[in-house]
PDB file of C-alpha atoms in Angstrom:
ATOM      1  CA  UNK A 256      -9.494 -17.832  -4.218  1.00  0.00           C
ATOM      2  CA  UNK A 257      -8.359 -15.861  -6.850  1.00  0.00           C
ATOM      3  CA  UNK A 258      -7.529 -13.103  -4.254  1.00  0.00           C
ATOM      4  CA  UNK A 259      -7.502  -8.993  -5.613  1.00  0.00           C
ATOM      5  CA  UNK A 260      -7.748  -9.183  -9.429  1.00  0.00           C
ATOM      6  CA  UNK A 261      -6.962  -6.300 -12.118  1.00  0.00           C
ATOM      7  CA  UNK A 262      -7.205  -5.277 -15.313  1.00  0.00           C
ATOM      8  CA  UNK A 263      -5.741  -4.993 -17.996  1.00  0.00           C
ATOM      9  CA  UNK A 264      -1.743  -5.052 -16.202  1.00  0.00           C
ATOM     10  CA  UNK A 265      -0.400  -2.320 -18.867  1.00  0.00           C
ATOM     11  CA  UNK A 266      -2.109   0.423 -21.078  1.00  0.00           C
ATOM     12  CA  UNK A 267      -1.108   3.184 -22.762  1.00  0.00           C
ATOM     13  CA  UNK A 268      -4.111   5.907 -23.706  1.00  0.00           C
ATOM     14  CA  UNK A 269      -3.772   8.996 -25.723  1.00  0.00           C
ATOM     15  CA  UNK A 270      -4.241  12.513 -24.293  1.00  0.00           C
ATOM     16  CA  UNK A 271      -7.966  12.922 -23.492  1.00  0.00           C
ATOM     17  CA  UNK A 272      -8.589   9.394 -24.307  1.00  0.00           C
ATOM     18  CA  UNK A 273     -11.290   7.790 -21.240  1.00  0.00           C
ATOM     19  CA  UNK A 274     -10.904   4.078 -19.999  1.00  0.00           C
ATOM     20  CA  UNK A 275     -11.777   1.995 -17.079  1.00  0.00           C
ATOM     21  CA  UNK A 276      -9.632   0.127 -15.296  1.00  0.00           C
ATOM     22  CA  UNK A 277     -10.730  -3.187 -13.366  1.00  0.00           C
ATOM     23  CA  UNK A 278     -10.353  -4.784 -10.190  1.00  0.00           C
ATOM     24  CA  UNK A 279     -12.314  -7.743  -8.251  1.00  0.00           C
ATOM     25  CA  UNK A 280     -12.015  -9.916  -5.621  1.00  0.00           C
ATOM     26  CA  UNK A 281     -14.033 -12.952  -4.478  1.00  0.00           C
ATOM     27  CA  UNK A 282     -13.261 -12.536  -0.771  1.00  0.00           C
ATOM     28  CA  UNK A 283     -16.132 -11.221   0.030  1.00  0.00           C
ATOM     29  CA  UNK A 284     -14.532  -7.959   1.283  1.00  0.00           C
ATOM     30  CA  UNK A 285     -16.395  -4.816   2.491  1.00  0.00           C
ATOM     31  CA  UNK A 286     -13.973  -2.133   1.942  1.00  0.00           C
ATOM     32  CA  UNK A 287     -12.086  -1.517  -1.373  1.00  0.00           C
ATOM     33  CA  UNK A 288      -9.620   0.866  -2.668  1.00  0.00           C
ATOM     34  CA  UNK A 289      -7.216   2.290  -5.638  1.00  0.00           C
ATOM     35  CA  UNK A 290      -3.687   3.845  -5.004  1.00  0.00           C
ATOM     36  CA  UNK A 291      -1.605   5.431  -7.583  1.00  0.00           C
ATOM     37  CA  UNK A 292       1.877   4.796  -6.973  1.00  0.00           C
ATOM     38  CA  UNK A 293       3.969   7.291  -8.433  1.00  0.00           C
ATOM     39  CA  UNK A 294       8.398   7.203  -8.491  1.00  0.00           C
ATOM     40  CA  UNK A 295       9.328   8.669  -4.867  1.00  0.00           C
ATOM     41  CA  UNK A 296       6.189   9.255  -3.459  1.00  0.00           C
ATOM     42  CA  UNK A 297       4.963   6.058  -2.117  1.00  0.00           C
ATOM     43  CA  UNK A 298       1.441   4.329  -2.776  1.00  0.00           C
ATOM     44  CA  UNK A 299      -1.605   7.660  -2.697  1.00  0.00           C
ATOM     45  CA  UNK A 300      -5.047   6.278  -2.417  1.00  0.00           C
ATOM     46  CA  UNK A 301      -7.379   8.038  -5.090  1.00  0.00           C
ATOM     47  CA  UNK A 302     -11.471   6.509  -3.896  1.00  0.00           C
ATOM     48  CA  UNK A 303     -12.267   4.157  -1.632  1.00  0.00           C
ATOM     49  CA  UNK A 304     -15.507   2.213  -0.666  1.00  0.00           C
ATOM     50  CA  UNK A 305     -16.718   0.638   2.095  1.00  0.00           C
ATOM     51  CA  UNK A 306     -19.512  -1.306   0.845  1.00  0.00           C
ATOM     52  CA  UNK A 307     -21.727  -1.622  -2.065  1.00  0.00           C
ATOM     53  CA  UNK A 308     -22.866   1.898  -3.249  1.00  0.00           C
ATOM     54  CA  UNK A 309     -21.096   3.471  -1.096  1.00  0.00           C
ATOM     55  CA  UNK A 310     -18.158   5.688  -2.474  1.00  0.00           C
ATOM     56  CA  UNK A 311     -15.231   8.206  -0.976  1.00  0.00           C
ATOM     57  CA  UNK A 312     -12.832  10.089  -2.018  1.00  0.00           C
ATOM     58  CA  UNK A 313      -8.870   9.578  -0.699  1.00  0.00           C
ATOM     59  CA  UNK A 314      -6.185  12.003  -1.254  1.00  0.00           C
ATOM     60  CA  UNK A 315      -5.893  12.332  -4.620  1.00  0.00           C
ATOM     61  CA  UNK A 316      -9.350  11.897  -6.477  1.00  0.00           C
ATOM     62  CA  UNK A 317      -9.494  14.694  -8.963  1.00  0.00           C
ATOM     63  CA  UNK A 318      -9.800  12.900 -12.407  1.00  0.00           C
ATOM     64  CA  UNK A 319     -11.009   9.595 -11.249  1.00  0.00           C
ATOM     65  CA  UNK A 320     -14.504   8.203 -11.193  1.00  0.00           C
ATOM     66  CA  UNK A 321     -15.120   5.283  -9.403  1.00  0.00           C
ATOM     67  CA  UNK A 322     -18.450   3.161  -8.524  1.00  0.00           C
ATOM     68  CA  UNK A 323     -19.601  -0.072  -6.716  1.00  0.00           C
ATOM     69  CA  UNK A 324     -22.689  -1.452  -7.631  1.00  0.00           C
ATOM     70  CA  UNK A 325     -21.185  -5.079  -6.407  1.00  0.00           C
ATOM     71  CA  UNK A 326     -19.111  -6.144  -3.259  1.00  0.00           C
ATOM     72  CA  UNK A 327     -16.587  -8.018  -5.934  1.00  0.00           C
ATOM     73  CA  UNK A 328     -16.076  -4.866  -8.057  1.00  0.00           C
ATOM     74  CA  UNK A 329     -14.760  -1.816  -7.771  1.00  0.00           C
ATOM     75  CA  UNK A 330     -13.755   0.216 -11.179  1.00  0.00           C
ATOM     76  CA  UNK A 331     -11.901   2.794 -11.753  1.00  0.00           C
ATOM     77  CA  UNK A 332     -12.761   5.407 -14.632  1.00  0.00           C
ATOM     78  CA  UNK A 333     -10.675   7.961 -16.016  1.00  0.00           C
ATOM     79  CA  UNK A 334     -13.011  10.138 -17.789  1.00  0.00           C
ATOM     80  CA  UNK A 335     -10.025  12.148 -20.334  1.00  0.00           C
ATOM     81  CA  UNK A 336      -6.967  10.797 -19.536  1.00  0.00           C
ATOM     82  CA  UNK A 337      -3.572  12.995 -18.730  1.00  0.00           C
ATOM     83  CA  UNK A 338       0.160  12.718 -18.659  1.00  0.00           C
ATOM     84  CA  UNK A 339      -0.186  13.283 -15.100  1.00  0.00           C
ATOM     85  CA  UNK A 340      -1.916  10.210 -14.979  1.00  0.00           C
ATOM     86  CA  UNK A 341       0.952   7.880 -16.011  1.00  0.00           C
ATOM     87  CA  UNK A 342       1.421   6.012 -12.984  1.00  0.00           C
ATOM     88  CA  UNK A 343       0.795   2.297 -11.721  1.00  0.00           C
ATOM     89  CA  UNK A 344      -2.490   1.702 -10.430  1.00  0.00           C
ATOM     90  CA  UNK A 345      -2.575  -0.592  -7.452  1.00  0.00           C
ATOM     91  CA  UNK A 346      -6.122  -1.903  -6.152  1.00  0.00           C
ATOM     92  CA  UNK A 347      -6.784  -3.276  -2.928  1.00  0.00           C
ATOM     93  CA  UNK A 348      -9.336  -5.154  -0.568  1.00  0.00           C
ATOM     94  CA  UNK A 349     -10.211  -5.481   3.042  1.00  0.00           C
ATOM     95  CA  UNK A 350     -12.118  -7.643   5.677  1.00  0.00           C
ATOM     96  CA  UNK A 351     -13.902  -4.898   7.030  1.00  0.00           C
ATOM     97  CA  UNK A 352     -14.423  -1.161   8.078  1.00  0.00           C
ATOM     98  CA  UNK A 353     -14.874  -1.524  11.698  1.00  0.00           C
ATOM     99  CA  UNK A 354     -11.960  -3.012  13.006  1.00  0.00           C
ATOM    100  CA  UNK A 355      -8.761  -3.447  11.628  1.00  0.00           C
ATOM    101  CA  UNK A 356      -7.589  -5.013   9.156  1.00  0.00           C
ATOM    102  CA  UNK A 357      -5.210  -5.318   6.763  1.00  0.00           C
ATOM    103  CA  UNK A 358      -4.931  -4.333   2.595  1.00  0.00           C
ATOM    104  CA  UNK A 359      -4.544  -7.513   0.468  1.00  0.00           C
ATOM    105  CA  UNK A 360      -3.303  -5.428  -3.003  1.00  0.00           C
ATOM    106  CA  UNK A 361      -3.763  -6.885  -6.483  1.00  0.00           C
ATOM    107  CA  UNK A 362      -0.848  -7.139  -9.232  1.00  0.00           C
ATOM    108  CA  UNK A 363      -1.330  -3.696 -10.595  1.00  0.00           C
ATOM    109  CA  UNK A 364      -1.928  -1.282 -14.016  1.00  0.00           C
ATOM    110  CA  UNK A 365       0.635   0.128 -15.399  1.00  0.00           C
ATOM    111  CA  UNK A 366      -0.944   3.281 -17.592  1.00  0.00           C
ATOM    112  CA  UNK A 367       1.095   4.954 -20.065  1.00  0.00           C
ATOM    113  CA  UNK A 368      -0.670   8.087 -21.349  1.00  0.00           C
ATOM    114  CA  UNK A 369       0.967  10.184 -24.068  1.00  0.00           C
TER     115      UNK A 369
ATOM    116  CA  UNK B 176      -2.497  15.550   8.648  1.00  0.00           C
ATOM    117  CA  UNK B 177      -1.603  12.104   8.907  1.00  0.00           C
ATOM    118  CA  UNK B 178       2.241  11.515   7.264  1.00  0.00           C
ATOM    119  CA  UNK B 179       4.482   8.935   7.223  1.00  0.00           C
ATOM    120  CA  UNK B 180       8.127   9.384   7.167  1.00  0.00           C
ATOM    121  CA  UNK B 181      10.780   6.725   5.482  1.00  0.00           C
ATOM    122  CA  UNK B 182      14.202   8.917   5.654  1.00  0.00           C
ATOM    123  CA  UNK B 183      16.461   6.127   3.474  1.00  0.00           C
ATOM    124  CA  UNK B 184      15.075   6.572   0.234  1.00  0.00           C
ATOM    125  CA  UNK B 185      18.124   3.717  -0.501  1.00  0.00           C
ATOM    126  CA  UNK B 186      20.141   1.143   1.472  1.00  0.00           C
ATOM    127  CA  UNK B 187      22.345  -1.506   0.658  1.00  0.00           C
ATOM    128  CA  UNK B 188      23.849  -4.371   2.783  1.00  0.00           C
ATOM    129  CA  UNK B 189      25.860  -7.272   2.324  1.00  0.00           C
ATOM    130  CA  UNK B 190      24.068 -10.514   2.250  1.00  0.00           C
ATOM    131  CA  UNK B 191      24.344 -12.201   5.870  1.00  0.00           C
ATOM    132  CA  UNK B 192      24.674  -8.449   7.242  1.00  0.00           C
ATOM    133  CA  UNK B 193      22.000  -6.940   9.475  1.00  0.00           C
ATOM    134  CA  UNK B 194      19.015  -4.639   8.650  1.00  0.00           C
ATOM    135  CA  UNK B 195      17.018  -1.784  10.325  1.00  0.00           C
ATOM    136  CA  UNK B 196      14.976   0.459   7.936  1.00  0.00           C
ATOM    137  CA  UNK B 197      13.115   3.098   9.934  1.00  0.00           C
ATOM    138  CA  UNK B 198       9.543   4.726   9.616  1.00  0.00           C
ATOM    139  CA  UNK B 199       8.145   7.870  11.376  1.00  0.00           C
ATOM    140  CA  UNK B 200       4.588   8.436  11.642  1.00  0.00           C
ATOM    141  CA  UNK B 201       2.734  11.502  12.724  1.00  0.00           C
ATOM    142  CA  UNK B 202      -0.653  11.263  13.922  1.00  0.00           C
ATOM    143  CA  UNK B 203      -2.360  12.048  17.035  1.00  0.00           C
ATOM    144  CA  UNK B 204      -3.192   8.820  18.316  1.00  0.00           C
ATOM    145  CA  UNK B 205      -1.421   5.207  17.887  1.00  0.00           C
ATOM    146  CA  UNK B 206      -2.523   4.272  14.386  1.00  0.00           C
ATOM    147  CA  UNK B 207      -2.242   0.691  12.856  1.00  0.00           C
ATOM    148  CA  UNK B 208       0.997   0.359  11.639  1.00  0.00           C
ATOM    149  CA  UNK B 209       2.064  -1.845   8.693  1.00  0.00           C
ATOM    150  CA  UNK B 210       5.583  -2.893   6.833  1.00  0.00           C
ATOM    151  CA  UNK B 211       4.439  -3.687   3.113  1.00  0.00           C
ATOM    152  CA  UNK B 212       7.147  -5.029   0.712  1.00  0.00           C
ATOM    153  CA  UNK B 213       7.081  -5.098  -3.071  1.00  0.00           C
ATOM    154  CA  UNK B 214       9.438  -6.919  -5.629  1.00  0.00           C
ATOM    155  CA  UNK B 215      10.003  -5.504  -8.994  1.00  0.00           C
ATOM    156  CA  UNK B 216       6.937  -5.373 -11.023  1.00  0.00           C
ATOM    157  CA  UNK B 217       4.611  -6.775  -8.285  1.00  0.00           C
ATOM    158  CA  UNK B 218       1.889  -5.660  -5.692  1.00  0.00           C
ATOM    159  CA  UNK B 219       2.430  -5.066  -1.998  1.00  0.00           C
ATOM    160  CA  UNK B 220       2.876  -8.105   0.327  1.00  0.00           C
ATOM    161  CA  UNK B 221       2.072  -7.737   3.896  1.00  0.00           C
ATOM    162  CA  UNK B 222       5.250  -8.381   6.023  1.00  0.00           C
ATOM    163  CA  UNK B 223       3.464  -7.691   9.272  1.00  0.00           C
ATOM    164  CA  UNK B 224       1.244  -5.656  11.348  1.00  0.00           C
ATOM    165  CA  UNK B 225       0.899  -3.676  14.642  1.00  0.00           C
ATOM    166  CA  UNK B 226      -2.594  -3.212  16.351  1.00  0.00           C
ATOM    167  CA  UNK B 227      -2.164  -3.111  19.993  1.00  0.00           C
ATOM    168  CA  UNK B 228       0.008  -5.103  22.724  1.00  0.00           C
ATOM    169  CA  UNK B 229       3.021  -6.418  22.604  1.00  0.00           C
ATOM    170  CA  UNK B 230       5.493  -3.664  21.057  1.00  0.00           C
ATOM    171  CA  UNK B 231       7.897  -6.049  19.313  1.00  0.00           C
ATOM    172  CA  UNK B 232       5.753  -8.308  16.167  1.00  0.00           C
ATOM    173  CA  UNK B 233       6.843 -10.973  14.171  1.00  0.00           C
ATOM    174  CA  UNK B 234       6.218 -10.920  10.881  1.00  0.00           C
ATOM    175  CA  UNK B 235       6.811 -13.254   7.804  1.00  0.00           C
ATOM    176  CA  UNK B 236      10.462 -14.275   5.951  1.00  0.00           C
ATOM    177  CA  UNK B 237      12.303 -13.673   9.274  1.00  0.00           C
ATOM    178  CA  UNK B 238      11.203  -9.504   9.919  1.00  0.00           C
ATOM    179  CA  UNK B 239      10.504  -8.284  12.861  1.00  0.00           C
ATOM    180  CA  UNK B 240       9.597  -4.330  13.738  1.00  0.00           C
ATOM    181  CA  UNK B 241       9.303  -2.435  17.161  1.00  0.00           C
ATOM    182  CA  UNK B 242       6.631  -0.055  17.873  1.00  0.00           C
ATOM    183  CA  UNK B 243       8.258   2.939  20.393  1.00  0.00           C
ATOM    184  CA  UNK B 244       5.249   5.112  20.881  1.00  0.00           C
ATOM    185  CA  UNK B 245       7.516   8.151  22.808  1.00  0.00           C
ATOM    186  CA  UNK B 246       9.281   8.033  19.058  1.00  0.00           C
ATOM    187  CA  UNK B 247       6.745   7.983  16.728  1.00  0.00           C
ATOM    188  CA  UNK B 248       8.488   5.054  15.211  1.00  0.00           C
ATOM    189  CA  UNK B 249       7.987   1.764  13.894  1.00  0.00           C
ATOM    190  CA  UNK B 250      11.426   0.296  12.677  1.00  0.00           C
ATOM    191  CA  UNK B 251      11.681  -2.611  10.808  1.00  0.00           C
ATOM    192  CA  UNK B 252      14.858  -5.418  11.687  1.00  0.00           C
ATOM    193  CA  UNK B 253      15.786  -8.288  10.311  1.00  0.00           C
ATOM    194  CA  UNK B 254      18.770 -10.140  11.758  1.00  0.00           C
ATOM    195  CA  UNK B 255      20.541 -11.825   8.417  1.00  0.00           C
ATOM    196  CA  UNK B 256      20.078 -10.345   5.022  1.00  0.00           C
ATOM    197  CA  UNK B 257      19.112 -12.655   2.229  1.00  0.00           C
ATOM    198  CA  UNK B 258      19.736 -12.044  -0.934  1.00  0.00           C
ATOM    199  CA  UNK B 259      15.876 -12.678  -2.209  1.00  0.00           C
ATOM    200  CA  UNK B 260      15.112 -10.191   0.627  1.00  0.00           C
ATOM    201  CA  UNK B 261      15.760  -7.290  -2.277  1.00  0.00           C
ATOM    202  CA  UNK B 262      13.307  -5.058  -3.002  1.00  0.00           C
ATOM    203  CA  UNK B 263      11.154  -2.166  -1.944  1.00  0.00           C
ATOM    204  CA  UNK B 264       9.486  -1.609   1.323  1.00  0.00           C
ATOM    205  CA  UNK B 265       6.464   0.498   2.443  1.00  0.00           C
ATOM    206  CA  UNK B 266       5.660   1.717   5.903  1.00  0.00           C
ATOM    207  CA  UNK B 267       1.798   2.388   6.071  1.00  0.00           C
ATOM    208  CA  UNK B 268      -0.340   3.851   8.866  1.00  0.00           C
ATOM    209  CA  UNK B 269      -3.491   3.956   8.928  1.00  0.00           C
ATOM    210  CA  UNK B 270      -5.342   6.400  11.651  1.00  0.00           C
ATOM    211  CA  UNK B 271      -7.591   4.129  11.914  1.00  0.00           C
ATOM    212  CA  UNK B 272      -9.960   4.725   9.405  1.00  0.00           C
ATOM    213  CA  UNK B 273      -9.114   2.408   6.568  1.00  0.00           C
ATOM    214  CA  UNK B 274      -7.492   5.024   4.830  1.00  0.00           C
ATOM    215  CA  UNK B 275      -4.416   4.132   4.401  1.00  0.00           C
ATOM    216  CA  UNK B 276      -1.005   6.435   4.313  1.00  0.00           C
ATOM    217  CA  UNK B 277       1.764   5.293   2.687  1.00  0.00           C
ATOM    218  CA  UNK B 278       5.620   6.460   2.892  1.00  0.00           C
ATOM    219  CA  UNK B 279       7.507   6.923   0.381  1.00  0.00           C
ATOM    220  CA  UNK B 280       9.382   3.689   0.558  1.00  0.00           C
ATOM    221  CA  UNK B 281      12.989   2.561   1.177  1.00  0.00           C
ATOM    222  CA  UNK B 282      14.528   0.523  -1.918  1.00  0.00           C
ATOM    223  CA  UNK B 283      17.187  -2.153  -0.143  1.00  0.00           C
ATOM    224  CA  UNK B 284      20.124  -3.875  -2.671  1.00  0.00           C
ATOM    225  CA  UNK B 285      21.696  -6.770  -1.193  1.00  0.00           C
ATOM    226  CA  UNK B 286      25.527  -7.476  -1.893  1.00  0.00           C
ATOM    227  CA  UNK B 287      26.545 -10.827  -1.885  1.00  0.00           C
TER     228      UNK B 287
END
């Protein structure tokens, strides 16, 4: 198993520039997620799904589009990119929704944007 | 709202020394409790977890944490400091509702 996969690991994007960034895994998990993790303020989930075509939004959503036509992937879209959206992405996968379980992460994005 | 509280934003031991980093939580209910640690430039590994039961879990490299429900807390302990043991760690609840919350994370140095 490959385990929580993403892609590309660094970017840097112009102001108003769009871009996807990728994540899979091949665990066969129902429930997915993206964090932004941003200096001093700890790991802030952005969408979240918990199951094929089905999407929510987490704390921080505005500027993010997300989708999940598959179980194994779960992209992230940034439509016109920001400053404010210089950050490291982090995306994550779990067992299940009902009970609980815990977050297996991937390696992370790091986005530059200028 | 769901928050999670790390108060050391930095600590730093001696290798060999002892280690408590603490974690408040504020929720109505007992959430699911997690101690996350990440090494520079990596993702989050999953030191351990607290569902229900036993208040005092084991986790992995030697960490331990105690769940004291009349304290909101969920401190993490580990005995003897190792030197590889430096790095960042996240306290996470989550309500439960898969949605986690993360603090804002307690960098550790290690001294030799």
């Amino acid at each position: 198993n490959a385990g929580v996969t993403q892609t590309p690991k660094f970017q840097v994007l112009k102001t108003g520039q769009s871009m996807t960034l990728q994540c899979a895994q091949d665990m066969n998990h129902e429930y997915m997620s993206w964090y932004r993790q941003d200096p001093g303020m700890g790991l802030r989930l952005i969408h979240y799904s918990v199951g094929a075509g089905i999407t929510d939004q987490g704390e921080v959503p505005n500027g993010y589009n997300v989708s999940r036509s598959t179980t194994e992937d779960f992209p992230l879209r940034l439509l016109s990119a920001a400053p404010s959206q210089t950050s490291v992405y982090f995306c994550a996968s779990s067992p299940g929704t009902v009970y609980y379980n815990e977050q297996f992460f991937g390696p992370g994005t790091r986005l530059t944007v200028l | 709202a769901q928050s999670v509280t790390q108060p050391d934003i930095h600590i730093t031991v001696s290798e060999g020394a002892s280690l408590e980093l603490r974690c408040n939580y504020s929720y109505g209910a007992t959430p699911y409790l997690f101690w996350y640690v990440q090494s520079p430039g990596q993702g989050l590994q999953l030191l351990l977890k607290y569902f229900s039961g036993d208040t005092l879990v084991q986790g992995i490299k030697g960490f331990e944490a105690e769940f004291k429900r009349s304290q909101s807390s969920f401190n993490l302990r580990k005995p003897s400091v190792h030197w590889s043991d430096a790095a960042e760690y996240f306290c996470a609840v989550d309500p439960p509702r898969n949605q986690f919350y993360f603090g804002t994370g307690t960098s550790l140095t290690v001294i030799p």
